Short mmCIF file of C-alpha atoms in Angstrom, two decimals:
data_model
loop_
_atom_site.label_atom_id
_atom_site.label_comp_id
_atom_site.label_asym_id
_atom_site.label_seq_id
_atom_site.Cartn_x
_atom_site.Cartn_y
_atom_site.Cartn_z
CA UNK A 6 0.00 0.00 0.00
CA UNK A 7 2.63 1.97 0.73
CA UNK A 8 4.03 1.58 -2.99
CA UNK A 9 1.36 2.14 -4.66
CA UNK A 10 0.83 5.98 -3.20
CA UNK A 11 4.33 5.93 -4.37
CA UNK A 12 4.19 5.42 -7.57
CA UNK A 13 0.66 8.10 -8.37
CA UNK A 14 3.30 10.44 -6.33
CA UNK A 15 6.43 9.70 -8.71
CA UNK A 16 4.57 10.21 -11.83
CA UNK A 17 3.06 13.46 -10.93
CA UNK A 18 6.28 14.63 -9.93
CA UNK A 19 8.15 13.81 -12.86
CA UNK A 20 5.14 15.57 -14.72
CA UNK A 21 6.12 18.44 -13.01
CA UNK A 22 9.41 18.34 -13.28
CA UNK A 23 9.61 18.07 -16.62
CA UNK A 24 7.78 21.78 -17.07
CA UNK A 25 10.34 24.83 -17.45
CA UNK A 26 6.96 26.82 -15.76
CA UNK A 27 5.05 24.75 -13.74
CA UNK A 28 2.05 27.04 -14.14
CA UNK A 29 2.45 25.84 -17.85
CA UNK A 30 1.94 22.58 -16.52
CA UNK A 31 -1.71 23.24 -15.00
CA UNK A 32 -3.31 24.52 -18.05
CA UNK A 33 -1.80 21.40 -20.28
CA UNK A 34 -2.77 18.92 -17.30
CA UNK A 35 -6.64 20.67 -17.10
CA UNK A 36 -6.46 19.93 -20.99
CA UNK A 37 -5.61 16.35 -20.53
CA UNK A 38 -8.50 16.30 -17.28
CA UNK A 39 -11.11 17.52 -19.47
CA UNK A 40 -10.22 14.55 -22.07
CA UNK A 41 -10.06 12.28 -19.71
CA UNK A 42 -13.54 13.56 -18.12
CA UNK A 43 -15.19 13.18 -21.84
CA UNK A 44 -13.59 9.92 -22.33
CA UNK A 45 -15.08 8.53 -19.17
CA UNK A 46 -18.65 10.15 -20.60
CA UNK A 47 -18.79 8.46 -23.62
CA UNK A 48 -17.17 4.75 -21.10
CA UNK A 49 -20.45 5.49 -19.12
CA UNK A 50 -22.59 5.21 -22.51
CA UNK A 51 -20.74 2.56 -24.04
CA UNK A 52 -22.05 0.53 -20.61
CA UNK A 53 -25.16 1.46 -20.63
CA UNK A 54 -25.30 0.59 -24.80
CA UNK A 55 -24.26 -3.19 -23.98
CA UNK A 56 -26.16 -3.45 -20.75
CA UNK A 57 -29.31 -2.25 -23.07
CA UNK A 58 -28.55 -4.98 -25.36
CA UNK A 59 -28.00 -7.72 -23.42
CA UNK A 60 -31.49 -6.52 -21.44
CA UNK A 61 -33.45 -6.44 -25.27
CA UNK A 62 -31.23 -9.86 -25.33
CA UNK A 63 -33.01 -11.50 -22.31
CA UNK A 64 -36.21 -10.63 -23.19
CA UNK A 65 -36.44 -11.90 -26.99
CA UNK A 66 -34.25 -15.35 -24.97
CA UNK A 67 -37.78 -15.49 -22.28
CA UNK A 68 -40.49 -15.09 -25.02
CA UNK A 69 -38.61 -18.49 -26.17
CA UNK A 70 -38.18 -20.34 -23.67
CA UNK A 71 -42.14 -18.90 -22.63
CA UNK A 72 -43.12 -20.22 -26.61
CA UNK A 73 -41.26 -23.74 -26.12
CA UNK A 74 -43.49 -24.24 -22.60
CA UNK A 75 -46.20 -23.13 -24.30
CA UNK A 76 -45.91 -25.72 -26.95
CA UNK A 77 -44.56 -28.07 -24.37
CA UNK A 78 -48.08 -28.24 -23.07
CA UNK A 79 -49.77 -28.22 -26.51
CA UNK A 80 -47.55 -31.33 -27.63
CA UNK A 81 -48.37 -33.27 -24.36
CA UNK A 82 -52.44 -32.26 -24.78
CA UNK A 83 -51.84 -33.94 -28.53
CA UNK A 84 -50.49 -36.93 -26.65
CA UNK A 85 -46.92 -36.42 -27.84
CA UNK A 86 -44.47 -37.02 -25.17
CA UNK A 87 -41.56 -37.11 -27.52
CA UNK A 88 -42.03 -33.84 -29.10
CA UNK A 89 -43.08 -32.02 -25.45
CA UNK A 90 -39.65 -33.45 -24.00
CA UNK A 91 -37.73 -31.97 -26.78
CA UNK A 92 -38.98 -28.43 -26.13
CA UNK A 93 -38.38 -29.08 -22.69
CA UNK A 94 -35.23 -29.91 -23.40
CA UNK A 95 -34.43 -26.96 -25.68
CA UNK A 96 -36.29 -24.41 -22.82
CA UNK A 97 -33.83 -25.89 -20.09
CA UNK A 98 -31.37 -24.92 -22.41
CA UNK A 99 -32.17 -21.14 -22.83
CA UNK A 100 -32.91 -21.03 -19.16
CA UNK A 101 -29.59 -21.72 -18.39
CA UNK A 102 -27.61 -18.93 -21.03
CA UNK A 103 -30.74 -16.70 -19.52
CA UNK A 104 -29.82 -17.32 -15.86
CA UNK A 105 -25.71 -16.83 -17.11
CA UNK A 106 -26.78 -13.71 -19.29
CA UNK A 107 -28.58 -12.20 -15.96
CA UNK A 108 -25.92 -12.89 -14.07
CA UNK A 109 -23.53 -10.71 -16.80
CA UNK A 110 -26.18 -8.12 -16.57
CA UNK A 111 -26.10 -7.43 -13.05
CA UNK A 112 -21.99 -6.91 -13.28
CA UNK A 113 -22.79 -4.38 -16.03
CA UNK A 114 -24.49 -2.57 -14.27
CA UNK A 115 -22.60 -2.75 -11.09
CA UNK A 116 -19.77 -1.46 -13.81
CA UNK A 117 -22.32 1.05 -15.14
CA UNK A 118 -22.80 2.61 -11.59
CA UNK A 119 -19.05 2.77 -10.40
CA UNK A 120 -18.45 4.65 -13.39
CA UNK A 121 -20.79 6.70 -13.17
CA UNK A 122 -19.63 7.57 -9.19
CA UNK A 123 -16.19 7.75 -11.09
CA UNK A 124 -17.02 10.44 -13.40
CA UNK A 125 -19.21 12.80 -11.11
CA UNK A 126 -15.84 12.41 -8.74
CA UNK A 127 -13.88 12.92 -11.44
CA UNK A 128 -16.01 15.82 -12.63
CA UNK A 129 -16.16 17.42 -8.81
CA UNK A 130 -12.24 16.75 -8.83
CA UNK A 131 -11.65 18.78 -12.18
CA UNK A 132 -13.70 22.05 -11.65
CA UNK A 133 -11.68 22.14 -7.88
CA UNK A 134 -8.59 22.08 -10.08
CA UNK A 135 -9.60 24.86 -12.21
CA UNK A 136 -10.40 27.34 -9.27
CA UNK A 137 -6.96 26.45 -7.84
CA UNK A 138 -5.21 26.99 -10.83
CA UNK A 139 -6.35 30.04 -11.36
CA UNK A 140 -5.82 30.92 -8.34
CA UNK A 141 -2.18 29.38 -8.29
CA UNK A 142 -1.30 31.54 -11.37
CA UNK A 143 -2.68 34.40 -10.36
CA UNK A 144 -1.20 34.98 -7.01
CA UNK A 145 2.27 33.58 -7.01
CA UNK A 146 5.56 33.76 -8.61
CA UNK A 147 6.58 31.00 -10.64
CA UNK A 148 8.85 29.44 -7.63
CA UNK A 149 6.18 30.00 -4.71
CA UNK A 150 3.75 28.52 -7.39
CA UNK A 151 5.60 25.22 -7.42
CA UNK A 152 4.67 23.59 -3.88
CA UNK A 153 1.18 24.15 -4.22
CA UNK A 154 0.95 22.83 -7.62
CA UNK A 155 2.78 20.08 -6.66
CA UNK A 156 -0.68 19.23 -4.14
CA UNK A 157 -3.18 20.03 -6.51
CA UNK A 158 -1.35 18.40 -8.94
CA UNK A 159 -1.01 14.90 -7.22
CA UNK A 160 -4.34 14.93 -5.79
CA UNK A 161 -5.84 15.13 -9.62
CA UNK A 162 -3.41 12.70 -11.23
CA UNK A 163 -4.29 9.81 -8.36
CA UNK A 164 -8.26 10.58 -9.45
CA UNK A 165 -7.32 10.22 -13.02
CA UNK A 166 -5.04 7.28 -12.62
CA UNK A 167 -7.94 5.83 -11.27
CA UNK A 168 -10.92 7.02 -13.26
CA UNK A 169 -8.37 5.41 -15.88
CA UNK A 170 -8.54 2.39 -14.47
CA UNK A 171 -12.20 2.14 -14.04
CA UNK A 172 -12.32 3.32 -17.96
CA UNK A 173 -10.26 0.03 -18.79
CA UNK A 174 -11.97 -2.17 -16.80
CA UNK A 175 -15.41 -1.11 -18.56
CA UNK A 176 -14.31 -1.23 -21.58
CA UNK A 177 -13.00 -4.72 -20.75
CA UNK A 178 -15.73 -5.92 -19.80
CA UNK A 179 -18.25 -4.75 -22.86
CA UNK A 180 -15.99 -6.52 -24.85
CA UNK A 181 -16.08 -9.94 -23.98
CA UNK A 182 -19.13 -9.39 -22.96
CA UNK A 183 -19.90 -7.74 -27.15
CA UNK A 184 -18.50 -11.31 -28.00
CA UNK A 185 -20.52 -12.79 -26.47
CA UNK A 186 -23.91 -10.79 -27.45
CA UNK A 187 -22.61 -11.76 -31.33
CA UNK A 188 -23.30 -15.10 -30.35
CA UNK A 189 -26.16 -15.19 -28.93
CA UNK A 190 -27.34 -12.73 -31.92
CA UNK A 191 -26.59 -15.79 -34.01
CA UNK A 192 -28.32 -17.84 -31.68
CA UNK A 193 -30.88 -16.17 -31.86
CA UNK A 194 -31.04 -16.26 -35.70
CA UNK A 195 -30.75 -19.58 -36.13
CA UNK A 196 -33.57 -22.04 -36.37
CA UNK A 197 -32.92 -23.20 -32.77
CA UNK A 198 -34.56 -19.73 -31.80
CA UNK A 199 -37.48 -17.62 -32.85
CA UNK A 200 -37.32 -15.74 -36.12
CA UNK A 201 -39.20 -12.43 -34.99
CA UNK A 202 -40.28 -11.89 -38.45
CA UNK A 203 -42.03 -15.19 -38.63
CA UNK A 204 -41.13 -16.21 -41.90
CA UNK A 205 -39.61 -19.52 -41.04
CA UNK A 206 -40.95 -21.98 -38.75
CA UNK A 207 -38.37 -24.16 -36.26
CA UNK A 208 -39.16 -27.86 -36.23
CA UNK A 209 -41.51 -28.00 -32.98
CA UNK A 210 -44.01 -25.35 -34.50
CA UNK A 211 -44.00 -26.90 -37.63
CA UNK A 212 -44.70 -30.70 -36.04
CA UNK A 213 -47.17 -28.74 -33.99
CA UNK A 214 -48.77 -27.43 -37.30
CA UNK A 215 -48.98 -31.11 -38.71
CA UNK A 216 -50.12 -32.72 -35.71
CA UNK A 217 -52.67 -30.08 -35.42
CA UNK A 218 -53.90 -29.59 -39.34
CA UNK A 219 -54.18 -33.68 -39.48
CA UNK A 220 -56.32 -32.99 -36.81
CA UNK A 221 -58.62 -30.65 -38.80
CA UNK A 222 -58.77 -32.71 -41.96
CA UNK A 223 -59.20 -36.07 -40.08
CA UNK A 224 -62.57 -34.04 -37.86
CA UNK A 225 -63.24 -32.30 -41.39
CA UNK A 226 -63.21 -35.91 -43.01
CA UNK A 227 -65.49 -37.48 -40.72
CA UNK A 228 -67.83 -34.15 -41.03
CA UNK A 229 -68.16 -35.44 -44.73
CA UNK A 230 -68.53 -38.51 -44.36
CA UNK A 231 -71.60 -37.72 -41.47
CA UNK A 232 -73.12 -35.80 -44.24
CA UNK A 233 -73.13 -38.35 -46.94
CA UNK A 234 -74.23 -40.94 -44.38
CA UNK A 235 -71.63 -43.75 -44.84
CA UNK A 236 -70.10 -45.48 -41.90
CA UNK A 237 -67.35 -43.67 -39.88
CA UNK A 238 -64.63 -45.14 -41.48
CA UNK A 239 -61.82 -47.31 -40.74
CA UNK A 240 -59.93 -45.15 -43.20
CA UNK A 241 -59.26 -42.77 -40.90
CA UNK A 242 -57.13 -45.16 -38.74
CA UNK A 243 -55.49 -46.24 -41.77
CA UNK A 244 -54.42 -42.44 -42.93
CA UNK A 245 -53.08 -41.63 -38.97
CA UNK A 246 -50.47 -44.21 -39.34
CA UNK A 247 -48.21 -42.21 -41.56
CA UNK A 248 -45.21 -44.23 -42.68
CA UNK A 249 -42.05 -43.27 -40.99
CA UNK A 250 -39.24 -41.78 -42.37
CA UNK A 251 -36.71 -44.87 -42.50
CA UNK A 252 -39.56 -46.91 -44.33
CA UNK A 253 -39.80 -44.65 -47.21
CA UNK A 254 -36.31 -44.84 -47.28
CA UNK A 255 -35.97 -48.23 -47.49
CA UNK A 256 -38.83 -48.23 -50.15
CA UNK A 257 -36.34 -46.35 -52.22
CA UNK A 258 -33.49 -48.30 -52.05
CA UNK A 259 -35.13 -51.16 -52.97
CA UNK A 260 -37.11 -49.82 -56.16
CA UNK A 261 -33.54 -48.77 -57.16
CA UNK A 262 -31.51 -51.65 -56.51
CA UNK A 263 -34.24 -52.95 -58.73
CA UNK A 264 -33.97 -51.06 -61.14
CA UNK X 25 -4.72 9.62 6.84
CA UNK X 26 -5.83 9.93 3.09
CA UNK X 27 -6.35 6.31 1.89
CA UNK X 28 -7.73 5.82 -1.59
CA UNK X 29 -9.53 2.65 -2.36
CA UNK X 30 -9.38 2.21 -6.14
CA UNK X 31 -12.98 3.04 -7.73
CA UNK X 32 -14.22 3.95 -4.47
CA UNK X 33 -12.66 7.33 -3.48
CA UNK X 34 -11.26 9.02 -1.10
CA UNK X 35 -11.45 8.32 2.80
CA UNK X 36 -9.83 10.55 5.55
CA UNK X 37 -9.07 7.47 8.36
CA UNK X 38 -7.77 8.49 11.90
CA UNK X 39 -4.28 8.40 12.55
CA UNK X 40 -4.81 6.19 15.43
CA UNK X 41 -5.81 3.93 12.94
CA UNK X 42 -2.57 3.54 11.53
CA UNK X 43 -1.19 0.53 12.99
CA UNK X 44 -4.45 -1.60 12.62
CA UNK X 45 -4.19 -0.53 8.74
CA UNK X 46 -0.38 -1.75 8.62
CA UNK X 47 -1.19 -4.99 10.30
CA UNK X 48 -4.19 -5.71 7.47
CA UNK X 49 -1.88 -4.47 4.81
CA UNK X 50 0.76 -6.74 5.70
CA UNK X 51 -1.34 -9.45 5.50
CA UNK X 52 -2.57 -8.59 2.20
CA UNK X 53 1.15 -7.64 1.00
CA UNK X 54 1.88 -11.53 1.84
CA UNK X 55 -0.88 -12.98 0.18
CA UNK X 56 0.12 -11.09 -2.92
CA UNK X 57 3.72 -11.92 -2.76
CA UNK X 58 2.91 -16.20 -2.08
CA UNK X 59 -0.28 -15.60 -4.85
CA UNK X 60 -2.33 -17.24 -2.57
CA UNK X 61 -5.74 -16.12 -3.86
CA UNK X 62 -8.23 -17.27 -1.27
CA UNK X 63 -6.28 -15.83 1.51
CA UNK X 64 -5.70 -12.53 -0.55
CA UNK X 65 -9.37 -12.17 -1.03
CA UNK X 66 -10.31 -12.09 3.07
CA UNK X 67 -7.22 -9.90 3.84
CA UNK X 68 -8.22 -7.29 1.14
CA UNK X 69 -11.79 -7.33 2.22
CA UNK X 70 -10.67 -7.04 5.66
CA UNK X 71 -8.46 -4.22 4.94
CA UNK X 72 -10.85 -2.33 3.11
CA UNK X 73 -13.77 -3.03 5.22
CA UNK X 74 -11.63 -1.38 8.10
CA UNK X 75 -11.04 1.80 5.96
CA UNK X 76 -14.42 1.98 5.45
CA UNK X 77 -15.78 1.48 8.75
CA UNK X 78 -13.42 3.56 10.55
CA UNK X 79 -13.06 6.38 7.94
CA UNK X 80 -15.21 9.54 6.33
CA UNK X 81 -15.56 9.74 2.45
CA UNK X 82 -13.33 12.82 1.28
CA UNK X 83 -15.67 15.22 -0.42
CA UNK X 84 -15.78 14.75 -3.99
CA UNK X 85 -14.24 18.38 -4.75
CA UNK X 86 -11.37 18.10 -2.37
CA UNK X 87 -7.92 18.04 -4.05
CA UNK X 88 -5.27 16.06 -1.87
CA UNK X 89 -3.18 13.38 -2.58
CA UNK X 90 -3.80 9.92 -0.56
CA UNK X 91 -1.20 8.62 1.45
CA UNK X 92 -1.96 5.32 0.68
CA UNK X 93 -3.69 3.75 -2.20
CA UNK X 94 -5.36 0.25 -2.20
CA UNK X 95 -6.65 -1.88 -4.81
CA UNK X 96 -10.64 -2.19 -5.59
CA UNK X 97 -12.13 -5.12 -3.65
CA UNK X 98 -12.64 -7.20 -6.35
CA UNK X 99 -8.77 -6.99 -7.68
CA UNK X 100 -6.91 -10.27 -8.35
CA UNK X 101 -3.60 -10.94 -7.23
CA UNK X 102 -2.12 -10.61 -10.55
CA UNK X 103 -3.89 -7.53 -11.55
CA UNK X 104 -2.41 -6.25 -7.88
CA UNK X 105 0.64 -7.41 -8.95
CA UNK X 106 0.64 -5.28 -12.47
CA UNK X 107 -0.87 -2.19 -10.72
CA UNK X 108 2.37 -2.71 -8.48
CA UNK X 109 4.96 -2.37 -11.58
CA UNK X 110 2.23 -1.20 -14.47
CA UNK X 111 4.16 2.19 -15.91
CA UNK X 112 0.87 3.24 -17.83
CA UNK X 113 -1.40 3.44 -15.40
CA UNK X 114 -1.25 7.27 -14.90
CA UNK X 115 -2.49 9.76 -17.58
CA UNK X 116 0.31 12.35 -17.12
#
């Protein structure tokens, strides 16, 4: 602890040393303050940017896994465990990168918040240096000048060294943390997830669809067949078992291995 | 004393509180220097939770420089390590 005061102390004093007038040096450091100040601005919106994103993130990640419980439900009510378990599956699956992305959020915003402390310190910390400069230049010679610069003048550099920090750290953070939003954008894109614009179906909704459309035409078949007063058919039972996929197949292979 | 905890501030601590300070700083010093993490972790959170219990936030617009300067709470050993020989830390 000790060395660490030491070394704000050394490079403020080497700042200063380096000036021929060290009131020269307060107008170039206020320069360098005010930078700083706007630099931590635009860290604090950069923050608040990715925390945004990861919060639209989290929502459009819920309305999924709400959609797969949702259809969950209306699988099991069609008396298909298989399909309900897979969107089970898939929800226990977005719960968990939702619980991880929450947990992201809430350090983004802890990060948000510190920064924000950091720059209305830092802010406080730079219009106290102005006043004193002025003062400093106005009322003493250049060598009186030098002591009480050398104060001022240490007590600003430690707050910038660390607003600095904090900067760094931010910006570390919405980094990985912008790596890791690109994923989950393509995620999100992918058939796995919801296509807001609805043009293409994943595979549960469209198995929902079927089961639910063969459904219709098997209630809208027996409808016609009421009205034309034949017997309610074993047909229907015949058309519900629809040949699986490996059958087909197999149906294939064999009409062109005779061929 | 001024003591500066990293992202925190400013706090003006007794000077009778000196001693107590050293003794929690030299347990966080060796922690740092045998990179034990786990033990690092209580001493710094012991250290700072005495600066903050026994010391007054500096007013934002005061201009002093600390007399001591301590990591943020949630600092690793390695990053305490860099801060200890980093050369860009300071805008200048």
């Amino acid at each position: 602890m000790k060395r660490m005061s030491m070394i704000f102390r050394a490079k403020a004093n080497n700042a200063l040393d380096r000036a021929e007038d060290p009131r020269e040096t307060l107008d170039y450091s206020y320069q360098r303050q005010l930078e700083l100040l706007q630099k931590v601005r635009r860290g604090v919106a950069d923050v608040a940017t990715s925390r945004k994103r990861l919060e639209l993130q989290l929502a459009q990640l819920q309305q999924q896994a709400d959609k797969l419980e949702g259809q969950g439900r209306q699988a099991l009510g069609a008396g298909r465990e298989d399909l309900a378990r897979e969107a089970l599956t898939r929800r226990s699956g977005l719960q968990q990168q939702i619980a991880d992305l929450q947990a992201q959020h809430a350090q983004l915003q802890a990060e948000e918040e510190k920064l924000t402390l950091a720059s209305q310190r830092l802010q406080a910390k730079v219009e106290a240096f102005r006043t004193k400069k002025e003062t400093i230049k106005a009322t003493y010679t250049a060598a009186e000048a030098q002591t009480r610069i050398g104060e001022a003048f240490s007590g600003i550099s430690e707050e910038m060294g660390d607003v600095g920090l904090a900067i760094q750290r931010a910006e570390d953070k919405t980094q990985s943390l912008q790596a890791r939003s690109g994923a989950i954008d393509e995620l999100l894109a992918s058939g796995a997830l919801d296509d807001p614009t609805g043009t293409s179906k994943d595979d549960i909704t469209a198995e929902l669809d079927r089961i639910s459309s063969t459904g219709d035409v098997e209630l809208e078949l027996q409808r016609l067949k009421g009205e034309l007063g034949s017997a309610p058919a074993p047909q229907a039972i015949e058309g519900s078992t629809a040949p699986g996929g490996s059958a087909v197949g197999q149906v294939n292979v064999q009409k062109e291995g005779q061929a | 004393m001024i003591v500066r905890i990293l992202g925190e501030g400013q706090y003006h601590v007794p000077d009778n509180e000196v001693d107590a300070l050293n003794a929690l700083d030299d347990a966080v010093e060796k922690a740092v220097t045998m990179a034990d993490e786990p033990t690092f972790r209580n001493a710094l959170a012991a250290l700072l939770g005495h600066v903050r219990a026994q010391g007054t936030p500096l007013p934002a617009e005061e201009l002093v420089p600390s007399d001591a300067v301590l990591p943020a709470e949630d600092a690793s050993v390695e990053q305490v390590k860099e801060l200890l020989t980093d050369e860009g830390m300071i805008p200048g």
